[in-house]
Amino acid sequence: MIALTSVVILLPFVAAFAGMLLGPRLSEALRARPPRDQAEPPAEAQAEAPAEGPPAEGRRARWRAALAAERSPLRNGPALIACLPVAVAAVLSAIAAFAVWRTPGTRTGTLTLVETGTVPIEVGLRLDGLSAVVGLMVCLVALAVQVYSVAYLADDPRYSSYAAFISLFTSAMLLVVYAGDLLLLYVGWEVMGVCSYFLIGHHWEDRANSRAAVKAFLVTRLGDVGFLFGVFVLGAGARSFDIGEIAARAGTLPHATVTAAALLLLAGVAGKSAQFPLHTWLPDAMAGPTPISALIHAATMVAAGVYVVARVYGVFLAAPAALALLGAVAVVSMLGSALAALAQDDIKRVLAYSTISQLAVMAAGLAVGAWNGAIFHLLAHGAFKALLFLAAGCVIVTAGSNMLRHYGGLRTGMPITFWSMTIGLAALVGVPPVSGWFSKDSVIEAAQHAAAHGGEIASGVHIPAGVAWTVYAGLLLTAAVTAAYAMRLWLLTFFGEPRGGYEVREAPKLMSWTVAALAVPSAVLGFFGLGSAELRPHLGSAVVALLCAAVGAGAAFYIWNRDPAADPARVLGPARAVFARAFYVDELYAAAVVRPVRAVARQVVAVDRRGIDAAVVGAARGARRLAEPLRRPQNGNPQTYLTGLIAGIVLIAAGAVIFL
């Protein structure tokens, strides 16, 4: 099984380099060209797009390229290199997951042991129930994104490098999932950061996109500094970086050591999983192509932080203070991001803030001891969030805009996207019987139990009762707000009168069918948890959560129904601007961090120019001035040199005669 797992990691890694080196040449060898009978988009689709959308000619070219890719997928070299290895990896990961399900247990394997003189580094893999299901989820979502991108970016001149970076991104996440050593895990952790930089800034010619990529890279690196030191503290304390050894020895480590390590790890988790206060990069990351948003939000990067906490959960159980902090951060993140999503006009930013909120739900589950519930929600979220982002991409391609105010009435012309997105939004809200209802209920039930039992989350492990009650209340309030913004998005996109000058039509089949395929696990995944008593719905918590969701959704529908042409968010009044700017956290950072750093940088430049540079330049000028008198005799005139020589001989001779 370990050899099989190694192949799962290596396949997308090899595909990344093959795509970079061979993709364009393979396309040329296959003679990829649009078919002659390719259909033009309808006349209505050639109308001028809204201000935020691409020009009409650009939209026509995009449709032509998407249709060409759909009709002749085997002629696209980079697509073949990207899709086939990931498809094989998905099959192999499914085999590995099935083997673990049939015979539960942990399989480990070591490639090599690096002796460092102190704590050895083991380059090895670890396959158990957690890594098996998460690895399968990563492969399936990555495959969906690659297939979808064949049509979505068919006209992109840099598609080959784009697909290659997706493969590398997938391989890095799989390394995080299957790693048996924390330092090996950290390698995949950092490779994901580099890939996110290149993919978010894929359209680097737009300055805003490149800035978003830099912001994502720097903010996540800030958290990764703490994460790396946390790895070092754990390794030094346990005398091993092996995840199994650390889990076994966590309870015997000094309390100060394990608490410091857990708190440092949380810094990296906050950065990667976009939790307060390091969450600001994720909404801006929407500058990248929509399939990248689906990959980052559903299967890679942001899921890595929650996964790492679950992977070394024994460390956090030994440090209840870290779990309490995780719960407090989760409440701020889940409720604040849900309120921010309620006021966004960009459909992708609505889903981005939704991701921050749902990741906080997983973090809250871990904080109150719902390990199985948090992982179950991680898997369900991977399915329905990939579905939502890719469905949003279908809407964007049709409407030529990201803005909700340019949509309306799309359900009749886009039935596949409509029903698929309806399932995804129902899973997001937690409507029975779709997957999100099962996974959210297990988290809410655990929070309710912890609150009612004085903060007890496991045998002998407690967090402050106030934190437990705060988490429980935050989950219920978030359920109501989530239902409100999901209902707003659903109504503004698919109902009411059309608000754009385009024909409503279904996206190309490679895109719409991929979305429909993702709707299946989003709908039925919850039933796979019925075998566990912890993951079965609990009547009390389920009823309370559904009542909260009904209040939020009902309020949004009532406001919309009074004036279907207007945005329900208008009733927020002055608070809408605050929510739309996500409580001005970015502005706060700009005032408290960016401007002071720039001011200090300007002073450093001034001191460097007037002090250090001036001293260097002054020394050079002084040397030139001292050398000037010595340079004048060296004028290159032989007659002058001969005259000087004769004068010197005469002086020497005269001195000899006079003094001797």
XYZ file of C-alpha atoms in Angstrom:
660
model
C 0.000 0.000 0.000
C 2.841 2.421 0.716
C 4.275 1.824 -2.761
C 0.814 2.515 -4.194
C 0.600 5.705 -2.159
C 4.000 6.796 -3.458
C 2.744 6.399 -7.021
C -0.328 8.501 -6.180
C 1.969 11.357 -5.112
C 4.419 10.944 -7.973
C 1.914 10.821 -10.832
C 0.788 14.473 -10.608
C 4.388 15.475 -9.818
C 5.611 13.880 -13.049
C 2.627 15.338 -14.901
C 3.638 18.824 -13.760
C 7.114 18.596 -15.279
C 5.882 16.784 -18.376
C 3.281 19.478 -18.914
C 5.888 22.223 -18.643
C 8.334 20.536 -21.008
C 6.195 18.543 -23.432
C 2.677 20.009 -23.375
C 2.988 22.561 -26.204
C 5.037 20.164 -28.356
C 2.486 17.405 -27.904
C -0.314 19.741 -28.935
C 1.627 20.646 -32.050
C 2.229 16.973 -32.808
C -1.476 16.279 -32.430
C -2.218 19.257 -34.676
C -4.810 20.764 -32.386
C -7.082 23.057 -34.376
C -10.753 24.067 -34.080
C -13.200 21.921 -36.080
C -14.594 23.526 -39.219
C -18.206 23.049 -38.208
C -17.680 24.800 -34.889
C -20.757 26.715 -33.842
C -20.737 30.416 -33.113
C -22.338 31.633 -29.928
C -25.838 32.993 -30.403
C -26.306 36.591 -31.409
C -27.466 37.524 -27.939
C -24.221 36.173 -26.490
C -22.315 38.529 -28.789
C -23.874 41.580 -27.186
C -21.715 43.918 -25.182
C -20.879 42.533 -21.780
C -21.371 44.465 -18.560
C -18.562 46.702 -17.380
C -16.986 44.006 -15.212
C -17.156 41.327 -17.920
C -14.941 40.657 -20.942
C -15.617 42.431 -24.265
C -18.050 40.798 -26.673
C -15.297 39.699 -29.050
C -13.349 38.154 -26.192
C -16.460 36.276 -25.058
C -17.045 34.954 -28.582
C -13.442 33.731 -28.771
C -13.806 32.068 -25.376
C -16.933 30.199 -26.476
C -15.263 29.064 -29.711
C -12.220 27.779 -27.848
C -14.368 26.008 -25.233
C -16.447 24.289 -27.901
C -13.307 23.247 -29.772
C -11.832 21.752 -26.612
C -15.101 19.965 -25.919
C -15.308 18.399 -29.388
C -11.675 17.353 -29.710
C -10.255 16.804 -26.197
C -7.737 14.209 -27.422
C -5.982 16.892 -29.501
C -5.038 18.961 -26.466
C -1.568 17.862 -25.340
C -1.402 19.728 -22.000
C -4.924 18.525 -21.151
C -3.962 14.899 -21.734
C -0.817 15.262 -19.631
C -2.793 16.955 -16.854
C -5.949 14.830 -16.747
C -4.764 11.270 -17.355
C -2.170 11.055 -14.534
C -4.585 12.599 -12.028
C -7.299 10.194 -13.147
C -4.951 7.251 -12.570
C -3.943 8.732 -9.201
C -7.625 9.007 -8.251
C -8.179 5.339 -9.080
C -5.121 4.277 -7.076
C -6.122 6.443 -4.103
C -9.571 4.824 -4.220
C -7.923 1.393 -4.112
C -5.833 2.475 -1.126
C -8.907 3.875 0.649
C -10.837 0.660 -0.011
C -7.950 -1.416 1.387
C -7.891 0.678 4.574
C -11.679 0.380 4.880
C -11.543 -3.386 4.509
C -8.599 -3.787 6.876
C -8.380 -0.796 9.239
C -4.982 0.096 10.583
C -1.923 2.187 9.910
C 0.567 1.376 7.163
C 3.931 3.090 7.245
C 6.967 2.957 5.040
C 10.366 4.637 5.117
C 12.269 5.595 1.993
C 15.355 6.771 3.824
C 16.455 7.989 7.245
C 18.480 11.207 7.335
C 20.813 11.303 10.339
C 21.252 14.880 11.512
C 23.322 14.274 14.635
C 20.378 15.136 16.876
C 16.817 14.359 15.765
C 16.717 12.082 12.693
C 14.491 12.953 9.726
C 12.486 10.070 8.340
C 11.454 10.366 4.687
C 8.445 8.088 4.806
C 4.700 7.862 4.222
C 1.772 7.021 6.465
C -1.522 5.548 5.262
C -4.449 5.309 7.663
C -8.139 6.095 7.639
C -7.633 9.871 7.798
C -5.037 10.125 5.037
C -6.890 7.608 2.847
C -10.193 9.514 2.679
C -8.608 12.978 2.442
C -6.205 11.794 -0.272
C -9.111 10.380 -2.270
C -10.993 13.674 -1.916
C -7.954 15.643 -3.123
C -7.524 13.458 -6.208
C -11.196 13.568 -7.183
C -11.515 17.339 -6.824
C -8.212 17.895 -8.655
C -9.446 15.679 -11.497
C -12.707 17.646 -11.695
C -10.778 20.927 -11.794
C -8.433 19.688 -14.517
C -11.287 18.442 -16.718
C -13.270 21.643 -16.162
C -10.243 23.802 -16.981
C -9.843 22.185 -20.408
C -12.882 24.166 -21.553
C -12.715 27.091 -19.130
C -9.175 28.086 -20.154
C -9.144 26.655 -23.668
C -8.240 30.053 -25.150
C -5.541 30.836 -22.581
C -2.062 31.001 -24.151
C -0.496 29.852 -20.874
C -2.803 26.898 -20.305
C 0.113 24.439 -20.370
C 1.899 26.061 -17.417
C -1.443 26.541 -15.655
C -2.278 22.828 -15.877
C 1.262 21.910 -14.821
C 1.037 24.049 -11.688
C -2.314 22.461 -10.803
C -0.638 19.051 -11.015
C 2.238 20.234 -8.826
C -0.259 21.764 -6.393
C -2.107 18.434 -6.210
C 1.103 16.490 -5.644
C 2.147 18.863 -2.843
C -1.191 18.468 -1.057
C -0.983 14.695 -1.400
C 2.476 14.845 0.155
C 0.991 16.761 3.102
C -1.774 14.172 3.423
C 0.365 11.030 3.191
C 3.562 12.283 4.885
C 4.713 10.265 7.873
C 7.197 12.887 9.067
C 6.447 16.492 9.999
C 9.398 17.882 8.051
C 8.336 15.971 4.943
C 4.848 17.349 5.500
C 6.350 20.824 5.714
C 7.949 20.388 2.286
C 4.548 19.818 0.704
C 3.136 22.642 2.836
C 5.604 25.141 1.348
C 5.367 23.867 -2.233
C 1.639 24.558 -2.031
C 2.440 28.143 -1.063
C 4.622 28.599 -4.137
C 1.999 27.033 -6.416
C -0.709 29.277 -4.977
C 1.433 32.315 -5.812
C 1.766 31.322 -9.462
C -1.850 30.212 -9.893
C -3.492 33.179 -8.162
C -1.306 35.473 -10.260
C -1.862 33.469 -13.453
C -3.117 36.604 -15.219
C -0.108 38.574 -13.993
C -0.524 41.223 -16.689
C -3.276 42.651 -14.481
C -1.555 44.470 -11.628
C -4.374 43.649 -9.187
C -3.891 39.925 -9.809
C -0.151 40.020 -9.197
C -0.713 41.995 -5.995
C -3.258 39.417 -4.808
C -0.718 36.656 -5.457
C 1.978 38.486 -3.507
C -0.444 39.154 -0.647
C -1.418 35.490 -0.438
C 2.218 34.438 -0.482
C 3.365 36.894 2.196
C 0.427 36.420 4.597
C 0.674 32.647 4.511
C 4.462 32.829 4.897
C 3.928 34.903 8.042
C 1.956 32.055 9.577
C 4.407 29.463 8.269
C 7.209 30.959 10.360
C 5.339 29.997 13.518
C 4.402 26.641 12.016
C 8.027 25.754 11.305
C 9.108 26.645 14.827
C 6.224 24.563 16.160
C 7.516 21.592 14.151
C 10.991 22.134 15.615
C 9.646 22.353 19.166
C 7.668 19.133 18.740
C 10.571 17.316 17.120
C 13.032 18.397 19.780
C 10.619 17.534 22.587
C 9.630 14.116 21.243
C 13.131 13.377 19.862
C 11.469 12.501 16.572
C 9.617 14.174 13.705
C 7.661 11.008 13.005
C 3.937 11.755 13.328
C 3.198 8.428 14.991
C 5.970 8.899 17.543
C 4.818 12.444 18.308
C 1.228 11.291 18.814
C 2.399 8.530 21.161
C 4.640 10.810 23.224
C 2.450 13.955 23.286
C 0.978 13.089 26.688
C 4.422 12.624 28.243
C 5.940 15.896 27.005
C 6.295 18.829 29.418
C 3.129 20.924 29.448
C 4.970 24.112 28.482
C 6.587 22.380 25.510
C 3.404 20.900 24.106
C 1.456 24.128 24.658
C 4.106 26.240 22.933
C 4.249 23.806 20.021
C 0.457 23.753 19.624
C 0.220 27.552 19.686
C 3.006 27.872 17.112
C 1.312 25.321 14.860
C -1.895 27.340 15.098
C -0.091 30.299 13.500
C 0.516 28.238 10.377
C -3.004 26.844 10.488
C -4.455 30.369 10.665
C -2.397 31.369 7.629
C -3.072 28.340 5.439
C -6.727 27.917 6.419
C -7.378 31.678 6.295
C -8.536 32.101 9.870
C -8.584 35.373 11.767
C -6.313 37.345 11.843
C -4.487 35.909 8.794
C -7.621 35.474 6.668
C -7.394 38.571 4.469
C -5.528 36.912 1.595
C -8.290 34.464 0.652
C -10.950 36.879 -0.709
C -8.283 38.646 -2.781
C -7.154 35.266 -4.127
C -10.343 35.296 -6.223
C -8.244 37.189 -8.776
C -7.085 33.787 -10.012
C -9.081 31.703 -12.518
C -12.283 30.226 -11.096
C -11.084 26.578 -11.260
C -8.096 27.596 -9.118
C -10.499 29.026 -6.566
C -12.272 25.667 -6.504
C -8.984 23.798 -6.027
C -7.659 26.085 -3.286
C -10.948 26.278 -1.391
C -12.051 22.670 -1.679
C -9.136 20.253 -1.830
C -5.795 21.957 -1.223
C -4.170 24.804 0.689
C -6.977 25.924 2.999
C -7.896 22.339 3.881
C -4.284 21.661 4.867
C -4.466 23.664 8.094
C -7.482 21.801 9.451
C -5.961 18.515 8.300
C -2.722 19.141 10.220
C -4.611 19.884 13.449
C -6.511 16.629 12.985
C -3.311 14.743 12.152
C -1.535 15.803 15.390
C -4.718 16.103 17.448
C -3.107 14.350 20.397
C -0.786 17.341 20.789
C -3.766 19.694 21.037
C -5.588 17.446 23.501
C -2.505 17.723 25.692
C -2.691 21.527 25.393
C -6.288 22.595 26.208
C -5.247 26.256 26.124
C -4.464 25.902 22.419
C -7.861 24.285 21.806
C -9.563 27.130 23.667
C -7.734 29.653 21.500
C -8.666 27.662 18.400
C -12.324 27.772 19.442
C -12.246 31.548 20.049
C -10.550 32.214 16.706
C -13.060 29.919 14.992
C -16.034 31.866 16.360
C -14.638 35.197 15.167
C -13.779 33.732 11.764
C -17.039 31.864 11.150
C -19.431 34.629 12.160
C -17.404 37.566 10.833
C -16.862 35.921 7.444
C -20.529 34.912 7.175
C -21.583 38.524 7.767
C -19.030 39.684 5.189
C -20.427 37.204 2.646
C -23.907 38.616 3.228
C -22.941 41.971 1.664
C -20.648 40.943 -1.236
C -21.694 41.633 -4.810
C -19.024 39.451 -6.466
C -20.242 35.842 -6.561
C -16.726 34.483 -6.052
C -16.119 36.689 -3.023
C -19.378 35.462 -1.485
C -18.060 31.918 -1.809
C -14.590 32.959 -0.581
C -15.924 34.355 2.689
C -18.133 31.288 2.906
C -15.013 29.121 2.774
C -13.424 31.015 5.667
C -16.625 30.522 7.655
C -16.902 26.791 6.894
C -13.245 26.173 7.721
C -13.935 27.861 11.038
C -16.792 25.405 11.577
C -14.265 22.570 11.156
C -11.849 24.304 13.535
C -14.676 24.761 16.033
C -15.435 21.051 15.772
C -11.841 20.194 16.611
C -11.907 22.689 19.491
C -14.897 20.953 21.109
C -13.645 17.424 20.525
C -15.650 16.553 17.378
C -12.680 15.069 15.512
C -14.816 12.794 13.326
C -17.362 15.537 12.700
C -14.689 18.045 11.653
C -13.106 15.596 9.195
C -16.538 14.616 7.889
C -17.306 18.291 7.266
C -13.903 18.706 5.595
C -14.838 15.970 3.110
C -18.372 17.258 2.541
C -17.069 20.805 2.150
C -14.537 19.623 -0.421
C -17.384 18.271 -2.555
C -19.934 21.065 -2.280
C -17.471 23.965 -2.351
C -15.802 22.632 -5.505
C -19.303 22.305 -6.932
C -20.226 25.880 -5.992
C -17.106 27.459 -7.430
C -17.253 25.523 -10.691
C -20.974 26.285 -11.015
C -20.143 29.948 -10.436
C -17.648 29.630 -13.282
C -20.447 28.384 -15.563
C -22.533 31.426 -14.618
C -19.595 33.770 -15.209
C -18.902 32.304 -18.652
C -22.544 32.733 -19.647
C -23.091 36.191 -18.171
C -19.615 37.605 -18.756
C -19.542 39.064 -15.252
C -18.799 38.131 -11.643
C -21.403 40.516 -10.260
C -24.695 39.301 -8.816
C -26.437 42.435 -10.053
C -25.884 41.279 -13.646
C -27.616 37.927 -13.164
C -31.250 36.933 -12.727
C -33.582 34.376 -14.266
C -30.785 31.943 -15.161
C -32.615 28.821 -13.989
C -34.578 28.356 -17.226
C -31.610 28.472 -19.598
C -29.088 26.769 -17.292
C -30.966 23.824 -15.740
C -27.874 21.703 -15.021
C -26.063 24.573 -13.317
C -29.230 25.594 -11.475
C -30.000 22.206 -9.959
C -26.349 21.456 -9.217
C -25.816 24.788 -7.503
C -29.064 24.332 -5.598
C -27.698 21.080 -4.165
C -24.387 22.796 -3.340
C -26.071 25.695 -1.557
C -28.340 23.296 0.330
C -25.260 21.403 1.506
C -23.632 24.685 2.502
C -26.652 25.682 4.573
C -27.155 22.197 6.020
C -30.543 21.281 4.578
C -31.486 17.599 4.973
C -30.737 15.170 3.497
C -27.667 16.543 1.673
C -24.138 16.087 2.989
C -23.713 19.357 4.863
C -26.644 18.580 7.137
C -24.997 15.432 8.477
C -21.523 16.920 8.916
C -22.643 20.207 10.482
C -25.000 18.463 12.859
C -22.189 16.366 14.307
C -20.158 19.511 15.033
C -23.105 21.364 16.570
C -24.008 18.344 18.700
C -20.442 18.142 20.032
C -20.446 21.856 20.846
C -23.770 21.498 22.625
C -22.443 18.549 24.635
C -19.267 20.421 25.596
C -21.241 23.489 26.657
C -23.681 21.449 28.723
C -20.889 19.511 30.475
C -18.707 22.376 31.628
C -16.347 22.354 28.652
C -15.517 18.634 28.718
C -14.409 17.577 25.217
C -12.760 14.251 25.989
C -11.994 12.053 28.961
C -10.035 14.258 31.326
C -9.729 17.124 28.807
C -11.595 20.383 29.368
C -11.736 23.794 27.789
C -13.278 26.787 29.609
C -17.053 26.452 29.752
C -17.391 30.020 28.469
C -15.467 29.100 25.331
C -17.673 26.036 24.795
C -20.850 28.117 25.086
C -19.392 30.772 22.774
C -18.591 28.145 20.157
C -22.091 26.689 20.395
C -23.771 30.089 20.077
C -21.412 31.049 17.237
C -22.309 27.903 15.311
C -26.041 28.586 15.588
C -25.717 32.252 14.590
C -23.478 31.268 11.697
C -26.078 28.742 10.531
C -28.658 31.539 10.307
C -26.363 33.974 8.495
C -25.127 31.232 6.147
C -28.698 30.440 5.141
C -29.335 34.148 4.538
C -26.395 34.759 2.185
C -26.903 31.424 0.412
C -30.573 32.291 -0.208
C -29.580 35.766 -1.438
C -27.058 34.315 -3.887
C -29.562 31.709 -5.115
C -32.368 34.209 -5.662
C -30.273 36.940 -7.304
C -28.635 34.450 -9.669
C -31.473 32.204 -10.778
C -34.747 34.023 -10.096
C -36.331 37.322 -11.004
C -35.955 39.102 -14.316
C -32.737 38.789 -16.370
C -30.510 41.806 -15.805
C -27.992 41.378 -18.635
C -27.832 41.665 -22.417
C -26.822 38.066 -23.016
C -28.661 34.872 -23.903
C -29.079 32.511 -20.990
C -27.598 29.200 -22.104
C -25.873 26.267 -20.469
C -22.097 26.300 -20.264
C -20.065 23.887 -22.463
C -20.538 20.244 -21.545
C -17.039 19.734 -20.126
C -17.950 22.371 -17.551
C -21.630 21.671 -16.879
C -21.198 17.893 -16.725
C -18.297 18.246 -14.292
C -20.516 20.367 -12.067
C -23.307 17.792 -12.312
C -20.877 15.013 -11.354
C -19.835 16.935 -8.222
C -23.482 17.330 -7.267
C -23.693 13.582 -6.621
C -21.230 13.374 -3.690
C -22.518 16.717 -2.398
C -25.962 15.148 -2.156
C -25.230 11.620 -0.904
C -21.922 11.822 0.983
C -23.678 12.337 4.300
C -25.217 8.876 4.209
C -21.746 7.317 4.392
C -21.470 8.514 7.982
C -24.532 6.642 9.222
C -22.340 3.739 10.269
C -20.883 5.882 13.054
C -23.068 6.860 15.987
C -21.177 10.143 16.297
C -21.983 11.126 12.704
C -25.663 10.251 12.753
C -28.095 13.181 13.054
C -29.101 14.088 16.592
C -32.678 15.242 16.980
C -32.122 18.144 19.379
C -29.160 19.795 17.672
C -30.598 19.117 14.196
C -33.904 20.814 15.008
C -32.225 23.864 16.561
C -29.832 24.256 13.628
C -32.647 23.876 11.094
C -34.723 26.497 12.898
C -31.791 28.926 12.768
C -31.249 28.219 9.074
C -34.964 28.633 8.371
C -34.980 32.030 10.086
C -32.017 33.246 8.023
C -33.276 31.890 4.704
C -36.837 33.018 5.390
C -35.728 36.567 6.185
C -33.689 36.781 2.968
C -36.588 35.426 0.890
C -39.111 37.759 2.511
C -36.983 40.827 1.794
C -36.281 39.722 -1.783
C -39.921 38.881 -2.478
C -40.992 42.409 -1.584
C -38.879 43.752 -4.482
C -37.289 41.016 -6.652
C -35.415 43.618 -8.702
C -33.517 44.892 -5.651
C -30.723 43.340 -3.619
C -31.910 41.994 -0.233
C -28.661 43.259 1.294
C -30.044 46.795 1.025
C -31.836 46.367 4.363
C -28.471 46.212 6.117
C -28.284 49.981 5.753
C -25.019 51.534 6.964
C -23.824 48.131 8.178
C -23.655 46.907 4.577
C -20.521 48.941 3.867
C -18.914 47.584 7.021
C -19.755 44.000 6.084
C -18.742 44.497 2.446
C -15.307 45.677 3.577
C -15.107 42.737 6.025
C -15.067 45.044 9.060
C -12.182 47.050 7.565
C -9.551 44.567 8.703
C -7.522 45.231 5.560
C -7.707 48.955 6.200
C -6.658 48.369 9.808
C -3.625 46.388 8.662
C -2.819 49.101 6.136
C -2.897 51.737 8.873
C -1.207 49.707 11.619
C 1.331 47.718 9.589
C 1.703 48.705 5.949
C 1.967 52.482 6.348
C 4.353 52.383 9.335
C 6.563 49.856 7.533
C 6.588 52.015 4.415
C 7.392 55.085 6.504
C 10.281 53.256 8.160
C 11.404 52.021 4.750
C 11.425 55.586 3.412
C 13.541 56.673 6.377
C 15.925 53.783 5.788
C 16.226 54.800 2.139
C 16.880 58.406 3.161
C 19.540 57.387 5.700
C 21.078 55.058 3.154
C 21.135 57.778 0.493
C 22.330 60.616 2.742
C 24.547 58.603 5.065
C 25.934 55.330 3.732
C 25.701 56.191 0.046
C 26.989 59.712 0.730
C 30.003 58.307 2.604
C 30.799 55.888 -0.199
C 30.341 58.522 -2.901
C 32.338 61.052 -0.834
C 35.202 58.606 -0.419
C 35.250 58.066 -4.164
C 35.258 61.788 -4.846
C 38.076 62.352 -2.329
C 40.122 59.629 -3.972
C 39.579 61.237 -7.360
C 40.602 64.671 -6.026
C 43.782 63.284 -4.450
C 44.625 61.454 -7.630
C 44.112 64.492 -9.854
C 47.562 66.097 -9.219
C 49.217 62.720 -9.722
C 47.335 62.156 -12.933
C 48.406 65.343 -14.667
C 52.022 64.268 -15.388
C 50.656 61.078 -16.868
C 49.346 62.770 -20.018
C 50.659 60.261 -22.591
C 53.144 62.720 -24.232
C 56.635 61.058 -24.722
C 58.305 64.475 -25.043
C 57.104 65.427 -21.573
C 58.359 62.129 -20.158
C 61.818 62.631 -21.854
C 62.051 66.203 -20.561
C 61.289 65.011 -17.050
C 63.908 62.258 -17.344
C 66.627 64.693 -18.519
C 65.669 67.165 -15.773
C 65.991 64.399 -13.191
C 69.445 63.389 -14.507
C 70.608 66.993 -14.417
C 69.389 67.429 -10.831
C 71.098 64.224 -9.715
C 74.339 65.201 -11.442
C 74.234 68.708 -9.946
C 73.647 67.311 -6.505
C 76.578 64.953 -6.864
C 78.940 67.728 -7.939
C 77.859 70.126 -5.212
C 77.698 67.750 -2.272
C 80.386 65.304 -3.228
